[in-house]
mmCIF file of C-alpha atoms and ligand atoms in Angstrom:
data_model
loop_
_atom_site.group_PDB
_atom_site.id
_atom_site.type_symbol
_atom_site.label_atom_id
_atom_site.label_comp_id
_atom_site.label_asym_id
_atom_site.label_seq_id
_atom_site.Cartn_x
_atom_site.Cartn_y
_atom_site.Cartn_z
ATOM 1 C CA UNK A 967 -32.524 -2.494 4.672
ATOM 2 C CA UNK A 968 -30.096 -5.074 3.263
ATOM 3 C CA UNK A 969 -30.957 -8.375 4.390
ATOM 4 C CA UNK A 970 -28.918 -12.114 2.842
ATOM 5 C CA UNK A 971 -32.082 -13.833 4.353
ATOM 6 C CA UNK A 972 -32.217 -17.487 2.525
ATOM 7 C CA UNK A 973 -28.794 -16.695 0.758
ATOM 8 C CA UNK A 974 -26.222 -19.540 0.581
ATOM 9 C CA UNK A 975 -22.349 -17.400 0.685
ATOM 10 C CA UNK A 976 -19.180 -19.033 0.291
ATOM 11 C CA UNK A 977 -16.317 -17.083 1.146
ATOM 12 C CA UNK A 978 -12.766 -17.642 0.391
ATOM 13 C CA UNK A 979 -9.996 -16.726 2.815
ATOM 14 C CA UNK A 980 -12.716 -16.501 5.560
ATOM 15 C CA UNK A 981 -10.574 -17.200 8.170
ATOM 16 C CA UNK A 982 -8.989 -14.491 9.322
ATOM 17 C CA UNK A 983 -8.488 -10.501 8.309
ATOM 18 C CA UNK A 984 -10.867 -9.320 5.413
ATOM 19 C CA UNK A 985 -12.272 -12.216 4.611
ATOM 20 C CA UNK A 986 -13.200 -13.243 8.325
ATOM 21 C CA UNK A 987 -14.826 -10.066 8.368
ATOM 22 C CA UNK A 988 -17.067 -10.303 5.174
ATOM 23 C CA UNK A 989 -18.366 -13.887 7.064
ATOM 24 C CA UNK A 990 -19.033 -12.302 10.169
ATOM 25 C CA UNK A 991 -20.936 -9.368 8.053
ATOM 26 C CA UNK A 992 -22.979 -11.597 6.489
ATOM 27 C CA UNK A 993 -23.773 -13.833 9.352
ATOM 28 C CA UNK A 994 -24.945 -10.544 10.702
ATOM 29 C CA UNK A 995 -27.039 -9.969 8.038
ATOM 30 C CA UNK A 996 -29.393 -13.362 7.925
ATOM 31 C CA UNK A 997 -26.859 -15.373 5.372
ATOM 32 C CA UNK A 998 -25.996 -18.794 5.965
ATOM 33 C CA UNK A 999 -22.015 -18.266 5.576
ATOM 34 C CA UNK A 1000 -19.700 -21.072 4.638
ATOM 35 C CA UNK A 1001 -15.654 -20.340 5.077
ATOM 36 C CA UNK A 1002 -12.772 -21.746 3.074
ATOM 37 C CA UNK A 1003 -9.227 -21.476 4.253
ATOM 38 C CA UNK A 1004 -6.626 -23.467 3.508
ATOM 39 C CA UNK A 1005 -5.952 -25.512 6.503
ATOM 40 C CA UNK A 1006 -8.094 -27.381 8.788
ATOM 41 C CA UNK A 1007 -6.308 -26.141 11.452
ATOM 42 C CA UNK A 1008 -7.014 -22.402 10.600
ATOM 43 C CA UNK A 1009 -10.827 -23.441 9.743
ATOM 44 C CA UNK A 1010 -11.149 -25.405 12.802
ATOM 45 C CA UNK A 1011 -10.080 -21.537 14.939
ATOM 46 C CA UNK A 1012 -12.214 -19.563 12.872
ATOM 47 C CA UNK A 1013 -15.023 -21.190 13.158
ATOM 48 C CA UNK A 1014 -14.385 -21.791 17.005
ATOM 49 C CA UNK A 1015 -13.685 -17.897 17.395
ATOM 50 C CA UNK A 1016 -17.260 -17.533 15.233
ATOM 51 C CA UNK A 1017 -18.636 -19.994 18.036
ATOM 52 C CA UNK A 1018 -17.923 -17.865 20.989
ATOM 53 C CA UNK A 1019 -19.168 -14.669 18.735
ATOM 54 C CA UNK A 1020 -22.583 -16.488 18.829
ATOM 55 C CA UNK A 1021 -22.080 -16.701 15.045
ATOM 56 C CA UNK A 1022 -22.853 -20.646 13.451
ATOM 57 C CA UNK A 1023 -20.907 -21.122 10.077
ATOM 58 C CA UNK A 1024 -19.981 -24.066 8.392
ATOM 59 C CA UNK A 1025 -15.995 -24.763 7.019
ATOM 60 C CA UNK A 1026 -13.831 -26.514 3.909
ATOM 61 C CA UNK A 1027 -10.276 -26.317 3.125
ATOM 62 C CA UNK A 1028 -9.986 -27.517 -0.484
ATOM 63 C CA UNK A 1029 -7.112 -27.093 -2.380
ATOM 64 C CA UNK A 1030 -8.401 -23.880 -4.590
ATOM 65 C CA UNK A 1031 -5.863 -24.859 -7.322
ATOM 66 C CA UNK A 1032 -7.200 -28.464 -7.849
ATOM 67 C CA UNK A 1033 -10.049 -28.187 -9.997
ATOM 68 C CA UNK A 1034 -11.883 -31.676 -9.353
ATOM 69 C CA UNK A 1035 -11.735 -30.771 -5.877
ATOM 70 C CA UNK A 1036 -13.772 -27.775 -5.882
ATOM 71 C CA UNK A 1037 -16.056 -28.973 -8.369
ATOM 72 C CA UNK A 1038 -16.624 -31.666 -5.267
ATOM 73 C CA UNK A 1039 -17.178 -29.207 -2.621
ATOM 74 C CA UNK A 1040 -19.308 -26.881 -4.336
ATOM 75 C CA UNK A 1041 -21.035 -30.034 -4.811
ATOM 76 C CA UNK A 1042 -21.194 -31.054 -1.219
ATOM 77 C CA UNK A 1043 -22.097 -27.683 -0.280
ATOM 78 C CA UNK A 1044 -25.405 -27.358 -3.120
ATOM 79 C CA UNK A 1045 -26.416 -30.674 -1.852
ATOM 80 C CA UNK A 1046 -26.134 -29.946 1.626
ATOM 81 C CA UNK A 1047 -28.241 -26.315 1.130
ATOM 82 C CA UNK A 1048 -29.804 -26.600 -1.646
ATOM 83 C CA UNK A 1049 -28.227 -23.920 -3.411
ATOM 84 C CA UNK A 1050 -24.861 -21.343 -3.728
ATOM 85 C CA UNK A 1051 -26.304 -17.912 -3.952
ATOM 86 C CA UNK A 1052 -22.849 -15.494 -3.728
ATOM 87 C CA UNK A 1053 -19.310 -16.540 -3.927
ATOM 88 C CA UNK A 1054 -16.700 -14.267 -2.506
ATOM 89 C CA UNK A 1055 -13.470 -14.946 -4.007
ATOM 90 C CA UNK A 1056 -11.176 -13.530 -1.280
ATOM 91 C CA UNK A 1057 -7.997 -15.667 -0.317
ATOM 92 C CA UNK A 1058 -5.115 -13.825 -1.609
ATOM 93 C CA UNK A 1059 -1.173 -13.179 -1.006
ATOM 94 C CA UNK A 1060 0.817 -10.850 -1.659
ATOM 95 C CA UNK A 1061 4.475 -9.771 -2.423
ATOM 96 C CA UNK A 1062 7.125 -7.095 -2.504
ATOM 97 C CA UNK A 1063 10.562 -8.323 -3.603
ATOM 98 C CA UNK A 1064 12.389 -6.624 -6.574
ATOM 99 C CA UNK A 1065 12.174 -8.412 -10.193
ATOM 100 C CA UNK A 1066 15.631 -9.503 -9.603
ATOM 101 C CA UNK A 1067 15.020 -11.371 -6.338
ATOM 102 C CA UNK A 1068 11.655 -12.864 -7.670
ATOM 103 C CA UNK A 1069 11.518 -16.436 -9.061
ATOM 104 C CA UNK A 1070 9.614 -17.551 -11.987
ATOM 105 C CA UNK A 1071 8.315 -20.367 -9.085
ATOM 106 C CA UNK A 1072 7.334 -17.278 -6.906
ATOM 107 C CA UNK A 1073 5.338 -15.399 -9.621
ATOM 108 C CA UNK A 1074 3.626 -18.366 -10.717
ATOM 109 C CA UNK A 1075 2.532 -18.654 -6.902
ATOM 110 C CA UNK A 1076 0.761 -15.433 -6.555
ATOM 111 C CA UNK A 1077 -0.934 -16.216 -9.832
ATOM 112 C CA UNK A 1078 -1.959 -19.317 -8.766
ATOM 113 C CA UNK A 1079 -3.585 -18.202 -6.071
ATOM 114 C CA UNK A 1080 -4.853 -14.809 -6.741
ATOM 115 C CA UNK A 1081 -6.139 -15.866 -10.000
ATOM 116 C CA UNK A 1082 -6.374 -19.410 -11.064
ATOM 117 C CA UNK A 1083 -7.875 -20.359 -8.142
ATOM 118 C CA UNK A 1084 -10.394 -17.503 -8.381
ATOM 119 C CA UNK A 1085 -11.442 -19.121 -11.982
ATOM 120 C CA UNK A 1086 -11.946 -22.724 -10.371
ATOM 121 C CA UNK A 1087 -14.218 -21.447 -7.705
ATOM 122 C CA UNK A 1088 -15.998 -19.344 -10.143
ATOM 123 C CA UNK A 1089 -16.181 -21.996 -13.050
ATOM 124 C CA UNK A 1090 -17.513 -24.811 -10.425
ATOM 125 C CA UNK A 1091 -20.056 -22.494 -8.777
ATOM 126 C CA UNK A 1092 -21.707 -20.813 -12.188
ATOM 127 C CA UNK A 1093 -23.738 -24.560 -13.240
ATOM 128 C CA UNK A 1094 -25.061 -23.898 -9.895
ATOM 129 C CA UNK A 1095 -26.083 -20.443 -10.238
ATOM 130 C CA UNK A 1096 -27.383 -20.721 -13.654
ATOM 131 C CA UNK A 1097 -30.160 -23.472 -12.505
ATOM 132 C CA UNK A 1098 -30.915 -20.915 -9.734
ATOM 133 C CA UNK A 1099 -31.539 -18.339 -12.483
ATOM 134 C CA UNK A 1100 -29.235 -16.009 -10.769
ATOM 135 C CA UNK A 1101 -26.123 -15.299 -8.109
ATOM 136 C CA UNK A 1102 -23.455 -12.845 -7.533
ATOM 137 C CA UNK A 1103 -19.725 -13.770 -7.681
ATOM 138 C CA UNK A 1104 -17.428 -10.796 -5.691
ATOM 139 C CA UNK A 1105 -13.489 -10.736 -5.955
ATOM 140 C CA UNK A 1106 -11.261 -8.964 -3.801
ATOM 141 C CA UNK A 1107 -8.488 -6.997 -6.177
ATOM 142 C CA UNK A 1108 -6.784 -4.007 -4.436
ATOM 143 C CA UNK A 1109 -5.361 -0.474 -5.169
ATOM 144 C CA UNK A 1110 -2.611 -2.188 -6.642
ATOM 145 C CA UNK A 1111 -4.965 -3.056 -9.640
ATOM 146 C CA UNK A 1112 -5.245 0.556 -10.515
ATOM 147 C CA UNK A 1113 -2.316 2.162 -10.036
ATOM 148 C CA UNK A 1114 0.450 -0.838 -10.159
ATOM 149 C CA UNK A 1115 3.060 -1.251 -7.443
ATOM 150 C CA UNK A 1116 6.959 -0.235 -7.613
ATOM 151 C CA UNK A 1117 7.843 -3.921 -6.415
ATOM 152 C CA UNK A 1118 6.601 -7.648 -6.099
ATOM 153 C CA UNK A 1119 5.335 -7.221 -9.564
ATOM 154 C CA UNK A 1120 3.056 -10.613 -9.714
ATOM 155 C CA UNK A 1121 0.893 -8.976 -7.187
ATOM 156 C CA UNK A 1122 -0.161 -5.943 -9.013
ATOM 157 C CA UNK A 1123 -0.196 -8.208 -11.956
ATOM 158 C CA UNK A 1124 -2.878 -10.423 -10.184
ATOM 159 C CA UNK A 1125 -5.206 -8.128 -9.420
ATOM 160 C CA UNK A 1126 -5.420 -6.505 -12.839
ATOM 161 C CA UNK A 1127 -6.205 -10.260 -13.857
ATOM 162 C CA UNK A 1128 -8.761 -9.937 -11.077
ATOM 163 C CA UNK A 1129 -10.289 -7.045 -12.764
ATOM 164 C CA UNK A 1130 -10.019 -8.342 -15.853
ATOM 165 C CA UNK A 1131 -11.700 -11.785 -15.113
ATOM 166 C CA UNK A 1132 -14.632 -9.113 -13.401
ATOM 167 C CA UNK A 1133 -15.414 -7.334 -15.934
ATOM 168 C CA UNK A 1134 -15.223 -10.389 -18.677
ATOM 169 C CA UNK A 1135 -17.298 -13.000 -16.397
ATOM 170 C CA UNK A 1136 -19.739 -9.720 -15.433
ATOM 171 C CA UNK A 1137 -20.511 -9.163 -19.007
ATOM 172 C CA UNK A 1138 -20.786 -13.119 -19.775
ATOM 173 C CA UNK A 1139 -22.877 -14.234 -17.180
ATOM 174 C CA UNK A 1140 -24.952 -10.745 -16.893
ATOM 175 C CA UNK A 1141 -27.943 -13.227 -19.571
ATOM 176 C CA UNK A 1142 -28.395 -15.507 -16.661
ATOM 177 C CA UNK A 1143 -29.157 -13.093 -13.818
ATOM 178 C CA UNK A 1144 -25.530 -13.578 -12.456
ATOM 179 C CA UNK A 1145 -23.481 -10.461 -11.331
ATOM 180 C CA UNK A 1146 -19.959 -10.589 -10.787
ATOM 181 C CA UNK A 1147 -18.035 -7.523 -8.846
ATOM 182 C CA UNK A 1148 -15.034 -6.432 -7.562
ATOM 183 C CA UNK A 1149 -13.893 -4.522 -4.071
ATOM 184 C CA UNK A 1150 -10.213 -2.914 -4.423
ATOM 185 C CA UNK A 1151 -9.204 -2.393 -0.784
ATOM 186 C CA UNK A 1152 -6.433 0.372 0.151
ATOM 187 C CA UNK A 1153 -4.535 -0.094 2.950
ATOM 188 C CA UNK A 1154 -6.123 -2.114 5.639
ATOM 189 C CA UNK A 1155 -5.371 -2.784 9.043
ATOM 190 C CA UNK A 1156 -5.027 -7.003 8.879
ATOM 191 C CA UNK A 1157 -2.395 -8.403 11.263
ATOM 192 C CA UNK A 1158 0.120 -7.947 8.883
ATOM 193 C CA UNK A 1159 -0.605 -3.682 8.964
ATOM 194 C CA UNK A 1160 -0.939 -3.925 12.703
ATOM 195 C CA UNK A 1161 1.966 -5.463 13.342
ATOM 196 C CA UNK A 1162 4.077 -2.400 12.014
ATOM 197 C CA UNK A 1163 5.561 0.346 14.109
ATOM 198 C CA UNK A 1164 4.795 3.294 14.800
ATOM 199 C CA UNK A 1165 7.083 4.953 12.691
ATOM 200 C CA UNK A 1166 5.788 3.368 9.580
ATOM 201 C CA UNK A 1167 2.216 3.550 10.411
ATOM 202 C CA UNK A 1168 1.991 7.436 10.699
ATOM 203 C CA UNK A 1169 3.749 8.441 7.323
ATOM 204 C CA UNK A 1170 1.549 5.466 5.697
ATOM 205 C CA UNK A 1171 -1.564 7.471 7.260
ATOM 206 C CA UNK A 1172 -0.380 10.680 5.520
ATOM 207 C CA UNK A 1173 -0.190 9.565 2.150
ATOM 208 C CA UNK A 1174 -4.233 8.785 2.448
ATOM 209 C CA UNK A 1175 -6.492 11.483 2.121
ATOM 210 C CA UNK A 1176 -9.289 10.429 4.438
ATOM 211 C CA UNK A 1177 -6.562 10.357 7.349
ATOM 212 C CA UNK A 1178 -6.654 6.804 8.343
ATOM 213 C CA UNK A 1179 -5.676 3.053 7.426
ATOM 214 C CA UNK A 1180 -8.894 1.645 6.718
ATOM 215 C CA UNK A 1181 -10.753 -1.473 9.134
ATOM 216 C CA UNK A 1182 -11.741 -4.674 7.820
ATOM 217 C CA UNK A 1183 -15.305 -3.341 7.869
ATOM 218 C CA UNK A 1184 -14.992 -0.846 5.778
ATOM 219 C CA UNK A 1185 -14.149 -3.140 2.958
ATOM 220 C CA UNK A 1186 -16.970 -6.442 4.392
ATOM 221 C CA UNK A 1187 -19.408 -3.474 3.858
ATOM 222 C CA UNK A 1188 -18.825 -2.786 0.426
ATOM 223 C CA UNK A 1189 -19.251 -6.626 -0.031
ATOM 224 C CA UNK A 1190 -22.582 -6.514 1.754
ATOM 225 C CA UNK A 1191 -23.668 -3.626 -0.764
ATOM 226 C CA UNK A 1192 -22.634 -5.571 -3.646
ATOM 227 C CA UNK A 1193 -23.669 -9.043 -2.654
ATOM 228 C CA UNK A 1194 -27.143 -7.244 -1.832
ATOM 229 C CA UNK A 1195 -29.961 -6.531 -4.283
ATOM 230 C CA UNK A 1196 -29.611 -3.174 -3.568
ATOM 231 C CA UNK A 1197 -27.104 -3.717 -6.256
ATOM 232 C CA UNK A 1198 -29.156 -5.601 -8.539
ATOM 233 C CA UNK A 1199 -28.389 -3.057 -11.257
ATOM 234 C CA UNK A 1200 -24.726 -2.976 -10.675
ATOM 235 C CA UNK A 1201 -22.041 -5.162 -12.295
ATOM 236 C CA UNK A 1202 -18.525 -5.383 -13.812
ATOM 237 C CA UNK A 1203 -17.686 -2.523 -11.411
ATOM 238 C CA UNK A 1204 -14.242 -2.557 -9.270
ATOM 239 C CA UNK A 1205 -14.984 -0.505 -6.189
ATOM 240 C CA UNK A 1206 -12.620 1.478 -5.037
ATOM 241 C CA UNK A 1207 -12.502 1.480 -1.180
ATOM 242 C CA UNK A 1208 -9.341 3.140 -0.646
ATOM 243 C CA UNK A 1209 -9.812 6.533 1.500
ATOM 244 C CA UNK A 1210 -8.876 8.057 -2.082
ATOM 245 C CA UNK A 1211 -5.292 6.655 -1.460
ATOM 246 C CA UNK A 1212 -3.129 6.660 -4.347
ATOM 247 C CA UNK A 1213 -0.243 4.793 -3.965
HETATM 248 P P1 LIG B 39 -4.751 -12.351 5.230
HETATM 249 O O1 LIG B 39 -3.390 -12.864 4.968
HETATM 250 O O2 LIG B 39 -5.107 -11.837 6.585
HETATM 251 O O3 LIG B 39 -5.835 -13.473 4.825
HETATM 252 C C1 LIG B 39 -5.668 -14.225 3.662
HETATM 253 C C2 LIG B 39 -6.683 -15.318 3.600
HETATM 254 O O4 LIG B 39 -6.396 -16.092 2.441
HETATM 255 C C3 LIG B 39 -6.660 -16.266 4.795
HETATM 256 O O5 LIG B 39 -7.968 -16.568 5.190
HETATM 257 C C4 LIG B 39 -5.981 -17.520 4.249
HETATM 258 O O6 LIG B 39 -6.526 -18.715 4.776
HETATM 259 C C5 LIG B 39 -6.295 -17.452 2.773
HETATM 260 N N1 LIG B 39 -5.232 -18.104 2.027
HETATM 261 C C6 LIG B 39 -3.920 -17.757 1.988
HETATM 262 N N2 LIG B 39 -3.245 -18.653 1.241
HETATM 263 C C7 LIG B 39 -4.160 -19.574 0.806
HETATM 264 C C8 LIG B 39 -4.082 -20.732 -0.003
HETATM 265 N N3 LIG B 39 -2.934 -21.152 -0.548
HETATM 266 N N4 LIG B 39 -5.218 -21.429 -0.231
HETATM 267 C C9 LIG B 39 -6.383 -21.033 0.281
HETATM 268 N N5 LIG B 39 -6.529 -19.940 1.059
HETATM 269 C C10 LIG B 39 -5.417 -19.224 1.302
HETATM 270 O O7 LIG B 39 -5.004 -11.256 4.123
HETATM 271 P P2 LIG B 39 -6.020 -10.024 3.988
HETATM 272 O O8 LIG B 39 -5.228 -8.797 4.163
HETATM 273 O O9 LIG B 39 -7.249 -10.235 4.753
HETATM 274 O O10 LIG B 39 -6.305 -10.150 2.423
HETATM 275 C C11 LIG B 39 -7.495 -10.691 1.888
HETATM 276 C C12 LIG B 39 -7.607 -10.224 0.455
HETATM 277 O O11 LIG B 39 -7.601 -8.806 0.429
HETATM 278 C C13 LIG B 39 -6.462 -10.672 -0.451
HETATM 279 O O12 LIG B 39 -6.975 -11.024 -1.707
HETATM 280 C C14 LIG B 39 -5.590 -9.424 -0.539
HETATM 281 O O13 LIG B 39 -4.850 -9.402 -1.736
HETATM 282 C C15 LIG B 39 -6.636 -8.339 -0.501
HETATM 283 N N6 LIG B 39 -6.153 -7.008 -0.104
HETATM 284 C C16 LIG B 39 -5.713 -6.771 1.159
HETATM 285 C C17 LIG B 39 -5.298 -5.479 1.511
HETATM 286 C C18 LIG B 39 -4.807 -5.139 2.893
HETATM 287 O O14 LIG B 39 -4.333 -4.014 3.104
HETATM 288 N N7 LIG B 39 -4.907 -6.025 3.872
HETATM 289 C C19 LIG B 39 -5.315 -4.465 0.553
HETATM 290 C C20 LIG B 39 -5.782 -4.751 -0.729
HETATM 291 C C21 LIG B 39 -6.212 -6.030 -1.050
#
């Protein structure tokens, strides 16, 4: 039923873990998927993995926090295909050092990522969308935006300005056909959740309702709903797709 057929996506933080997933979703759904990451080298692998996965996508590794080089790219990329139908504004880090141990240089990082950057894609792509009477732009955000976290506070901190730039752009671009989402993952299993041991997988498991970490599908599929006109009516929404974990 939901089909990306003539759809232009960019995705940020496409090459590995969530974000490699949401490509591969909507390659799998008829889109014509273009990944950012933020090396060549790392572009270069996913796209090679992609290759042997039968799945063609296209790569950049701009520097997300230099404006005039996005506004380039996004160029290149609406001159090479004509248009930029959804943006997926995924790269993200993350932290978990105490307040004392954090820098000013180190909370300024995660905001520069999780958040300016997410406003240069967005700004450079919405010219683009506007003369196509219409897009979606989707942001990841995370539990962490609803509940806050008891450590690496510029994390939680990003993702409520994730929310908030969702539910402000939503409600300014909503005139021009645009709609702009979020998806708040819970715990996922990315390398970084994988990589843990046994011992603190299985208490992590019992603190979520639903019984079990969730898979990188679980949150590319909420992306495919919301990118989709199945969700034409929807926006300024952060979905929660968390197992009903509350931490
Ligand atoms: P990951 O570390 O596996 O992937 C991060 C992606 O971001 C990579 O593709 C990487 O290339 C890109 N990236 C990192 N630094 C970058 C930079 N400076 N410039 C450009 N790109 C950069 O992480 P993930 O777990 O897949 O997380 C993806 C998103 O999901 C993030 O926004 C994260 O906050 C969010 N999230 C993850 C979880 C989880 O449990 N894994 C939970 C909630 C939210």
């Amino acid at each position: 039923m939901i089909d990306l057929k003539n759809k232009v996506a960019i995705i940020t933080g496409g090459t590995r873990g969530i974000g490699l997933e949401i490509v591969r979703t909507f390659y799998e759904n008829n889109a014509k998927v273009i990944l950012f990451g933020s090396r060549k080298e790392t572009v270069e692998k996913a796209i090679e993995t992609l290759k042997k996965e039968g799945k063609d996508v296209d790569g950049y590794y701009p520097n997300l926090n230099n404006y005039e080089e996005i506004e380039k790219v996004i160029k290149e990329i609406n001159d090479k295909y004509g248009h930029i139908d959804i943006l997926v504004n995924n790269a993200g880090i993350s932290a978990n050092s105490k307040i004392e141990d954090t820098t000013s240089a180190d909370f300024t990082k995660i905001m520069d990522l999780n958040v300016n950057a997410m406003f240069n894609t967005s700004k450079a792509v919405v010219p683009y969308m506007k003369k196509n009477n219409g897009g979606v732009i989707l942001n990841t955000s995370s539990m962490v935006s609803i509940y806050g976290q008891p450590s690496g506070v510029g994390y939680p901190a990003s993702k409520f300005a994730v929310n908030g730039l969702t539910k402000s752009l939503a409600r300014e671009l909503a005139p021009f056909n645009i709609r702009v989402n979020a998806v708040a993952p819970g715990i996922i299993k990315t390398d970084m959740v994988s990589s843990l041991p046994k011992e603190v997988i299985e208490p992590l498991i019992k603190t979520i309702p639903i019984g079990r970490i969730g898979e990188p599908k679980d949150i590319a599929n909420a992306f495919l709903f919301l990118a989709s006109d199945m969700a034409s009516y929807i926006t300024g929404v952060v979905l929660q797709v968390d197992g009903a974990a509350r931490n």
